[in-house]
PDB file of C-alpha atoms in Angstrom:
ATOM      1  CA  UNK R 628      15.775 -18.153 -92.141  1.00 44.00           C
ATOM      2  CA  UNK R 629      12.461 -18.448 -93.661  1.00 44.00           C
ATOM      3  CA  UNK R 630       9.362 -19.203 -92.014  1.00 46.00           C
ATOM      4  CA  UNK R 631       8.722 -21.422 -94.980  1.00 60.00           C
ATOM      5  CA  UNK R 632       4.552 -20.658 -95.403  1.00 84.00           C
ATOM      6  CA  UNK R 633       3.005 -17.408 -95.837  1.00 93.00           C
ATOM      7  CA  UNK R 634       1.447 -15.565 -92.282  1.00 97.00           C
ATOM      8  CA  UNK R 635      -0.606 -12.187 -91.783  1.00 97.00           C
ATOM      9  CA  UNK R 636       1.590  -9.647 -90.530  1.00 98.00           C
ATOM     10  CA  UNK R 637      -1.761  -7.346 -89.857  1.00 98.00           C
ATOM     11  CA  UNK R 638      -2.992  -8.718 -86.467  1.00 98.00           C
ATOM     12  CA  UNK R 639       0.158  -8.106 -85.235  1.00 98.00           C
ATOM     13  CA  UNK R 640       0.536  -4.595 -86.903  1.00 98.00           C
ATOM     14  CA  UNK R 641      -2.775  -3.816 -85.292  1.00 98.00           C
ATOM     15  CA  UNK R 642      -1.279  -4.813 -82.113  1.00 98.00           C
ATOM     16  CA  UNK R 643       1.562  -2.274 -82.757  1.00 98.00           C
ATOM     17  CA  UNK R 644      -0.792   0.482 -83.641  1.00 98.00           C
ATOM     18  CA  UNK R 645      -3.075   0.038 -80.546  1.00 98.00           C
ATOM     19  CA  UNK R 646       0.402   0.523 -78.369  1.00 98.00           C
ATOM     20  CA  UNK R 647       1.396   3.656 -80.353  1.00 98.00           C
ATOM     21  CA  UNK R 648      -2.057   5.073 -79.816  1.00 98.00           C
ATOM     22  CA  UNK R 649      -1.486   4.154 -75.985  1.00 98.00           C
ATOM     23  CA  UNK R 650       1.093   6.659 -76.183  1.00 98.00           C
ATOM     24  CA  UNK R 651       1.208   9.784 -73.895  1.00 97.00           C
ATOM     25  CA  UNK R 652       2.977  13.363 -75.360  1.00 96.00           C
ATOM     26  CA  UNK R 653       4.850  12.699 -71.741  1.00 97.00           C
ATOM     27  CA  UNK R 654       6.452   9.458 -72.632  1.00 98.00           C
ATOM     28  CA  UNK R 655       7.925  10.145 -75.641  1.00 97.00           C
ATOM     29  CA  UNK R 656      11.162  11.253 -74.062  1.00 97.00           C
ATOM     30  CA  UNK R 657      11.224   7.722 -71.839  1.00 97.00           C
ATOM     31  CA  UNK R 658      13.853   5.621 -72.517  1.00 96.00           C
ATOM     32  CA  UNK R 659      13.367   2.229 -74.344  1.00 96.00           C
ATOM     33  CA  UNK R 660      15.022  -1.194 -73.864  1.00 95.00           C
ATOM     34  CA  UNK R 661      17.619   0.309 -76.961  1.00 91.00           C
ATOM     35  CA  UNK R 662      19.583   2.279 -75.072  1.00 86.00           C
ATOM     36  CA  UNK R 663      20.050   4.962 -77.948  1.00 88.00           C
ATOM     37  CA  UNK R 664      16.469   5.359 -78.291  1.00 93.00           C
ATOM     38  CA  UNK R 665      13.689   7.010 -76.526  1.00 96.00           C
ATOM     39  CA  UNK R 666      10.040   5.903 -77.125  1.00 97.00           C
ATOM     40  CA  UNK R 667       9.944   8.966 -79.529  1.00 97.00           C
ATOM     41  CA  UNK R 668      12.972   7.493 -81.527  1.00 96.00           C
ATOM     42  CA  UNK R 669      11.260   4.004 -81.215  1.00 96.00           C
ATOM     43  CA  UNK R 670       8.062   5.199 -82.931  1.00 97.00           C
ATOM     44  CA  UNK R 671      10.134   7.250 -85.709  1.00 95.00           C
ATOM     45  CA  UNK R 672      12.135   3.607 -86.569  1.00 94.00           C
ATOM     46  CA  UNK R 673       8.967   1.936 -86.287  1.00 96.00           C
ATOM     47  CA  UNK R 674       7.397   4.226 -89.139  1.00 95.00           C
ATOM     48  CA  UNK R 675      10.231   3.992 -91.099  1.00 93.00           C
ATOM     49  CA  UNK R 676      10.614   0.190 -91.224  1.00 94.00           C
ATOM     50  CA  UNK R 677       6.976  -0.106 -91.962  1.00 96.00           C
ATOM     51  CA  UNK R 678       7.291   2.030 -94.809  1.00 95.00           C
ATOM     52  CA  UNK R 679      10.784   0.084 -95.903  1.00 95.00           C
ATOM     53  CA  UNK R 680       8.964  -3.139 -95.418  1.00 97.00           C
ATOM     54  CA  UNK R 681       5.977  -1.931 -97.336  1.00 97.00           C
ATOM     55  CA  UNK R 682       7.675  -1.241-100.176  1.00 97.00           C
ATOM     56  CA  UNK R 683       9.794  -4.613-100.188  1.00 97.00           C
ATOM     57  CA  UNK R 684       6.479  -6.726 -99.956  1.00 97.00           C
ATOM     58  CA  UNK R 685       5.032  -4.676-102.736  1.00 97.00           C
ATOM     59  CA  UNK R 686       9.025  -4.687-104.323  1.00 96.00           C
ATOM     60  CA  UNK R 687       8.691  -1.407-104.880  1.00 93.00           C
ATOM     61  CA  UNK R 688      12.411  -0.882-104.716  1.00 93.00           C
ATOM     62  CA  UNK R 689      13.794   2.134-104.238  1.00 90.00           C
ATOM     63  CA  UNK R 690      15.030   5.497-101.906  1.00 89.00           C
ATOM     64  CA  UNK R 691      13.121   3.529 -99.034  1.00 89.00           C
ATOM     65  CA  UNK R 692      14.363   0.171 -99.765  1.00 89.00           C
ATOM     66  CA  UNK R 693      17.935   0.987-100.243  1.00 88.00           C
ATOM     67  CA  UNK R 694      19.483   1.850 -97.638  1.00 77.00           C
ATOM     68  CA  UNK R 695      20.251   0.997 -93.942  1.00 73.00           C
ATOM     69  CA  UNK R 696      19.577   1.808 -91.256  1.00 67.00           C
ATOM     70  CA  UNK R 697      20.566   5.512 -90.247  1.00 63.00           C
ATOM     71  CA  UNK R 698      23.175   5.447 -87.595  1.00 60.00           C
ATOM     72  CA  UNK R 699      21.174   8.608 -86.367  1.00 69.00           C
ATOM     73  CA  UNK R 700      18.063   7.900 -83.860  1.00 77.00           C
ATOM     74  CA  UNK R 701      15.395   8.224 -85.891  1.00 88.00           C
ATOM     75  CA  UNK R 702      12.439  10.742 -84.631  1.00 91.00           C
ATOM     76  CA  UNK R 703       8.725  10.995 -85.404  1.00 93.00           C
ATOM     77  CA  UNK R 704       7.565  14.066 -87.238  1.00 89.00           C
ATOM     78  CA  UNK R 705       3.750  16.012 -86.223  1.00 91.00           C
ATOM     79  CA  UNK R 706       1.419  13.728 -88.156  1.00 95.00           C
ATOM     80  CA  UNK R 707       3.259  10.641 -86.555  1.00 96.00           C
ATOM     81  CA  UNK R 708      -0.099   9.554 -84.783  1.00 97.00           C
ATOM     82  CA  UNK R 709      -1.844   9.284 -88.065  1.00 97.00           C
ATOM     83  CA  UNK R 710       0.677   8.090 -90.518  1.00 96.00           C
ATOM     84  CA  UNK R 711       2.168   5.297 -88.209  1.00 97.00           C
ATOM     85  CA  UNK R 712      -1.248   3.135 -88.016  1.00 97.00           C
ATOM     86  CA  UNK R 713      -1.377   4.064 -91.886  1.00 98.00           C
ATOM     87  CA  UNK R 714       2.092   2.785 -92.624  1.00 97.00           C
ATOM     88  CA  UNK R 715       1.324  -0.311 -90.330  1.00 98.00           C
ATOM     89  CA  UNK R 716      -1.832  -1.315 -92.208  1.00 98.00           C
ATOM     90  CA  UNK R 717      -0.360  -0.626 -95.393  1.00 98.00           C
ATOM     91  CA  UNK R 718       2.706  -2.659 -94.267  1.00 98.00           C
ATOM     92  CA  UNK R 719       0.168  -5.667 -93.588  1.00 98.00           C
ATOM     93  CA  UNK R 720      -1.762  -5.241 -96.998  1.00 98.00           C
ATOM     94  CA  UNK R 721       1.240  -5.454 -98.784  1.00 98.00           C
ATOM     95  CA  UNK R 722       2.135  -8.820 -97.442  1.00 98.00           C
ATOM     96  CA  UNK R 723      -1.368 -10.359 -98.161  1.00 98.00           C
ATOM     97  CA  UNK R 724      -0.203 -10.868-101.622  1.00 97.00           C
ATOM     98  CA  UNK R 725       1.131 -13.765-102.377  1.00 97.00           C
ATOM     99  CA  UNK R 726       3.717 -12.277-105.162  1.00 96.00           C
ATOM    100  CA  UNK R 727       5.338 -10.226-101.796  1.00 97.00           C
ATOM    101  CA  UNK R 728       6.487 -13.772-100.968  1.00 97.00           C
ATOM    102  CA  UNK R 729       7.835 -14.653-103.966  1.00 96.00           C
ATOM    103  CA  UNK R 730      11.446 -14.019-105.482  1.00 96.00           C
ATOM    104  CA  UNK R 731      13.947 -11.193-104.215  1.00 97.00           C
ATOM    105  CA  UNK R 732      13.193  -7.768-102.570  1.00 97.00           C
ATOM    106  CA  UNK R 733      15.058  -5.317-100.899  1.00 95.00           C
ATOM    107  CA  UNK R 734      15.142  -3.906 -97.450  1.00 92.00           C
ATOM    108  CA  UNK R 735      17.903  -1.686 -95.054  1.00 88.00           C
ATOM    109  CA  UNK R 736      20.012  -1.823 -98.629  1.00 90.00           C
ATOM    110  CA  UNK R 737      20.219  -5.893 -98.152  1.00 91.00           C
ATOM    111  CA  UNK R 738      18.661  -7.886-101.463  1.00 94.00           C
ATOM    112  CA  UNK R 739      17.159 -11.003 -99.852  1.00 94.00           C
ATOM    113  CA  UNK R 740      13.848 -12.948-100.728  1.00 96.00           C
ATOM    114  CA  UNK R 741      10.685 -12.429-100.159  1.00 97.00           C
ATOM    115  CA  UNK R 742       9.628 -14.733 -97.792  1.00 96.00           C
ATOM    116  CA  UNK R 743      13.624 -13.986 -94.978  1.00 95.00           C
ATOM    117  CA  UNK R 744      12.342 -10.266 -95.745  1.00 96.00           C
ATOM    118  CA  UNK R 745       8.570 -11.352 -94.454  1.00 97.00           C
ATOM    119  CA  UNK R 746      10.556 -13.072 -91.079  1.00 96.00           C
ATOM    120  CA  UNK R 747      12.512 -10.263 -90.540  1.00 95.00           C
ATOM    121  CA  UNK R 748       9.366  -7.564 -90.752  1.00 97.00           C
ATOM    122  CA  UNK R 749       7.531  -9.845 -88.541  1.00 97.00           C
ATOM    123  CA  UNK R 750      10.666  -9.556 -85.732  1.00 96.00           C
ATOM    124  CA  UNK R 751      10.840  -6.450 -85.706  1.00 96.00           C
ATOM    125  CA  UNK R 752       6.908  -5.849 -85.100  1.00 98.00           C
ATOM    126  CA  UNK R 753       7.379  -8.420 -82.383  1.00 98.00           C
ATOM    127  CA  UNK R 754      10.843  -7.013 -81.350  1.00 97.00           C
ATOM    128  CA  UNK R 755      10.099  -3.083 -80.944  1.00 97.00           C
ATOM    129  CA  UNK R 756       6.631  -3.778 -80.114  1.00 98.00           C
ATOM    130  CA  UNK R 757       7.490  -5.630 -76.775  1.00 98.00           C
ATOM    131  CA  UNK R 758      10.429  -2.485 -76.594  1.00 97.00           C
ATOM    132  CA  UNK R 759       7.404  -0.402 -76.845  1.00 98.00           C
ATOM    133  CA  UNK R 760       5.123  -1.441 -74.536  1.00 98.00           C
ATOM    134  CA  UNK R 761       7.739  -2.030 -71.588  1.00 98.00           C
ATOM    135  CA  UNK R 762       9.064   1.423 -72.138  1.00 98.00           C
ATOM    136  CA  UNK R 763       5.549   2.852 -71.695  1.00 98.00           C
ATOM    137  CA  UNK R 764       3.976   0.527 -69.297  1.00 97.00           C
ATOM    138  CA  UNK R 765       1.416  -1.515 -71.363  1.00 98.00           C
ATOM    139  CA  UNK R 766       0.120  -4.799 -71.346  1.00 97.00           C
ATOM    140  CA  UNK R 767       1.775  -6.564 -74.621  1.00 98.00           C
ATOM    141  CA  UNK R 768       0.271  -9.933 -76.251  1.00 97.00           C
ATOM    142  CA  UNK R 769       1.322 -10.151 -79.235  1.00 98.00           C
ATOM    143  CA  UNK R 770      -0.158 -12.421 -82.477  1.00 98.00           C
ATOM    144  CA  UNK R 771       0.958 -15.720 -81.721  1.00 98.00           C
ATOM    145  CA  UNK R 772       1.500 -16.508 -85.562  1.00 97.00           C
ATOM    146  CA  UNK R 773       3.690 -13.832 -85.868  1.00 97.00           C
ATOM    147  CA  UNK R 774       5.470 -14.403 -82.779  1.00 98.00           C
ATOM    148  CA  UNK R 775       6.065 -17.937 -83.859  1.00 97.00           C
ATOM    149  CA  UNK R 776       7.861 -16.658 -86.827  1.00 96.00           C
ATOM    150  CA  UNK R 777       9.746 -14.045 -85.232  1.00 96.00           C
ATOM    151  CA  UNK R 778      11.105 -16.265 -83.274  1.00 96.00           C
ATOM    152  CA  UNK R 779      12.025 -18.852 -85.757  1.00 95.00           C
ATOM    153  CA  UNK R 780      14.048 -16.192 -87.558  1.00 94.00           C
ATOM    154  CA  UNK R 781      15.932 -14.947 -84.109  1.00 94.00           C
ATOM    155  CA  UNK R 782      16.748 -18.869 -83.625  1.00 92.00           C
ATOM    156  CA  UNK R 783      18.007 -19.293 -86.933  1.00 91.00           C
ATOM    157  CA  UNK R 784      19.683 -16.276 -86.916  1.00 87.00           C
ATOM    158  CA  UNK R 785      21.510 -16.860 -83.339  1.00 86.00           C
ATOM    159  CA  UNK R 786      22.186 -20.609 -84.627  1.00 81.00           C
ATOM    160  CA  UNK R 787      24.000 -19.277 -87.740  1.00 78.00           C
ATOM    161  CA  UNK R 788      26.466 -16.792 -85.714  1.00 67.00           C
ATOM    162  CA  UNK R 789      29.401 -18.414 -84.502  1.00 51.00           C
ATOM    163  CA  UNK R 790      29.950 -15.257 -82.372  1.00 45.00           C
ATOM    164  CA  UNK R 791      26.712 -16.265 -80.593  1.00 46.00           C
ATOM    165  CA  UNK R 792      25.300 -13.080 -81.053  1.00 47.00           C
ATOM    166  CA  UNK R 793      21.389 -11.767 -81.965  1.00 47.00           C
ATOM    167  CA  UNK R 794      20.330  -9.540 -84.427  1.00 54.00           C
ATOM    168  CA  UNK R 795      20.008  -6.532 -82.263  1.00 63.00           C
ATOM    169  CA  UNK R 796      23.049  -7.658 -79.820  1.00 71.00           C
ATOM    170  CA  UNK R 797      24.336 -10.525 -78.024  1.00 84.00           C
ATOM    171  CA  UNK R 798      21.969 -13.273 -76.893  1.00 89.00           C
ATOM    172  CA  UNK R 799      20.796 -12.959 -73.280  1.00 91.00           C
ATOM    173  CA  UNK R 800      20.625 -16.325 -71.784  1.00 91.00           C
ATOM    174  CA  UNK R 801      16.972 -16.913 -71.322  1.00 95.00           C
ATOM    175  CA  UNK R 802      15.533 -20.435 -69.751  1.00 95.00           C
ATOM    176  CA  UNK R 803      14.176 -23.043 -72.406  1.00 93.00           C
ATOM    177  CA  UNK R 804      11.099 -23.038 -70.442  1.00 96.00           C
ATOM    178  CA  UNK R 805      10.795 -19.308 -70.310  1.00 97.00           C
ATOM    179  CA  UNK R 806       7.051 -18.403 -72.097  1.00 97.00           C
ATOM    180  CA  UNK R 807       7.753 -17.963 -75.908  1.00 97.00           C
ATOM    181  CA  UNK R 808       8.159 -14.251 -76.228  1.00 98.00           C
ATOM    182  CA  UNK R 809      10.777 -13.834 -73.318  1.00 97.00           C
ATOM    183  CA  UNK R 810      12.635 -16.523 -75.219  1.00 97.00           C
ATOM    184  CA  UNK R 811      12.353 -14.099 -78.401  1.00 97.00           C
ATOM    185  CA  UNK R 812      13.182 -11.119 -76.691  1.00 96.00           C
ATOM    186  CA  UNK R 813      16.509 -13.073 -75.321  1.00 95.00           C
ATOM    187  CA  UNK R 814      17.305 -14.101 -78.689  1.00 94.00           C
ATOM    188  CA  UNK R 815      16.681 -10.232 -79.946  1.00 93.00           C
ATOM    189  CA  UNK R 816      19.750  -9.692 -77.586  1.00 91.00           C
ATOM    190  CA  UNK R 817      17.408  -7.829 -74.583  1.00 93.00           C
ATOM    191  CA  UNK R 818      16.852  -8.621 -71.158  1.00 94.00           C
ATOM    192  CA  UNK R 819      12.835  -9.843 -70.557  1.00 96.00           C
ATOM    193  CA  UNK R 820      12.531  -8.403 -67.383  1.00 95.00           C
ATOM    194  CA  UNK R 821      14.165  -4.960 -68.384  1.00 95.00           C
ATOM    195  CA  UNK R 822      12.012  -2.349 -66.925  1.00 92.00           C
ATOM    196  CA  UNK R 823      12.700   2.063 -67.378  1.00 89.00           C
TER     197      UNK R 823
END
């Protein structure tokens, strides 16, 4: 499931920060395209995985590395607004180095190398940011490299489940000649035209 070649993760991150800053105190109880999460829950996994993924790039392995997922909805605490762009640009710094790619790391409690653990922070920038941006109404383009590679990992992933299901749920039949990120976002196991 590797991309096989090192990408930036940071214009994409920036487009992911630009969305959370597009953010009204009025949407955060709007649902999102994941039906157990509002936008506020959204933003809280969004700061969390950016942390996590941080850490792996840097392998910096530990209490945010380890384990999965909470089964809880995550939430975003009072500084949220300031410490999710941080998280996001220190998420993108972290996989400028080279050594990030390299070897094993750690992320959601799964050991996995560098370079799947690159793919799979690049999906889910891709992934919650287009969750984001339809839950709240905003234009979304997002970084074609990164798109590129999040969708090469949601192929491979889909292509290596006999069940035929995506990462986030089962794949939702989407036309081959349906524009790139709608053919991600089919993969990722959502709807493209879901709308609140």
């Amino acid at each position: 499931m590797s991309t096989g070649t090192m990408f930036d993760l940071g214009p994409q991150a920036r487009v992911v920060a630009r969305l959370a800053e597009g953010v009204t105190d009025e949407q955060l109880a709007a649902a999102t395209p994941c039906p157990e999460y509002a936008v506020r829950n959204m933003l809280g996994h969004l700061a969390g995985l950016s942390v996590a993924f941080r850490d792996a790039g840097r392998k910096d392995l530990g209490a945010t590395t380890a384990g999965a997922p909470d089964a809880t909805a995550p939430d975003i605490g009072p500084g949220w607004r300031e410490e999710l762009p941080k998280a996001l640009d220190e998420l993108a710094e972290a996989w400028r180095d080279p050594d990030a790619w390299t070897g094993m790391t750690r992320a959601g409690g799964v050991d996995l190398p560098g370079a799947v653990a690159a793919a799979v922070a690049a999906d889910e920038l891709v992934i919650h940011g287009w969750d984001l941006a339809r839950a709240t109404g905003q234009a979304y383009d997002p970084d074609p490299v990164v798109l590129e590679a999040s969708f090469a990992f949601l192929r491979a992933a889909a292509d290596n489940d006999d069940r035929g299901g995506g990462i986030f749920g089962p794949v939702a039949p989407v036309p081959d000649s349906a524009p790139l990120l709608d053919r991600a976002v089919g993969l990722s196991g959502r709807d493209p035209d879901w709308r609140p």
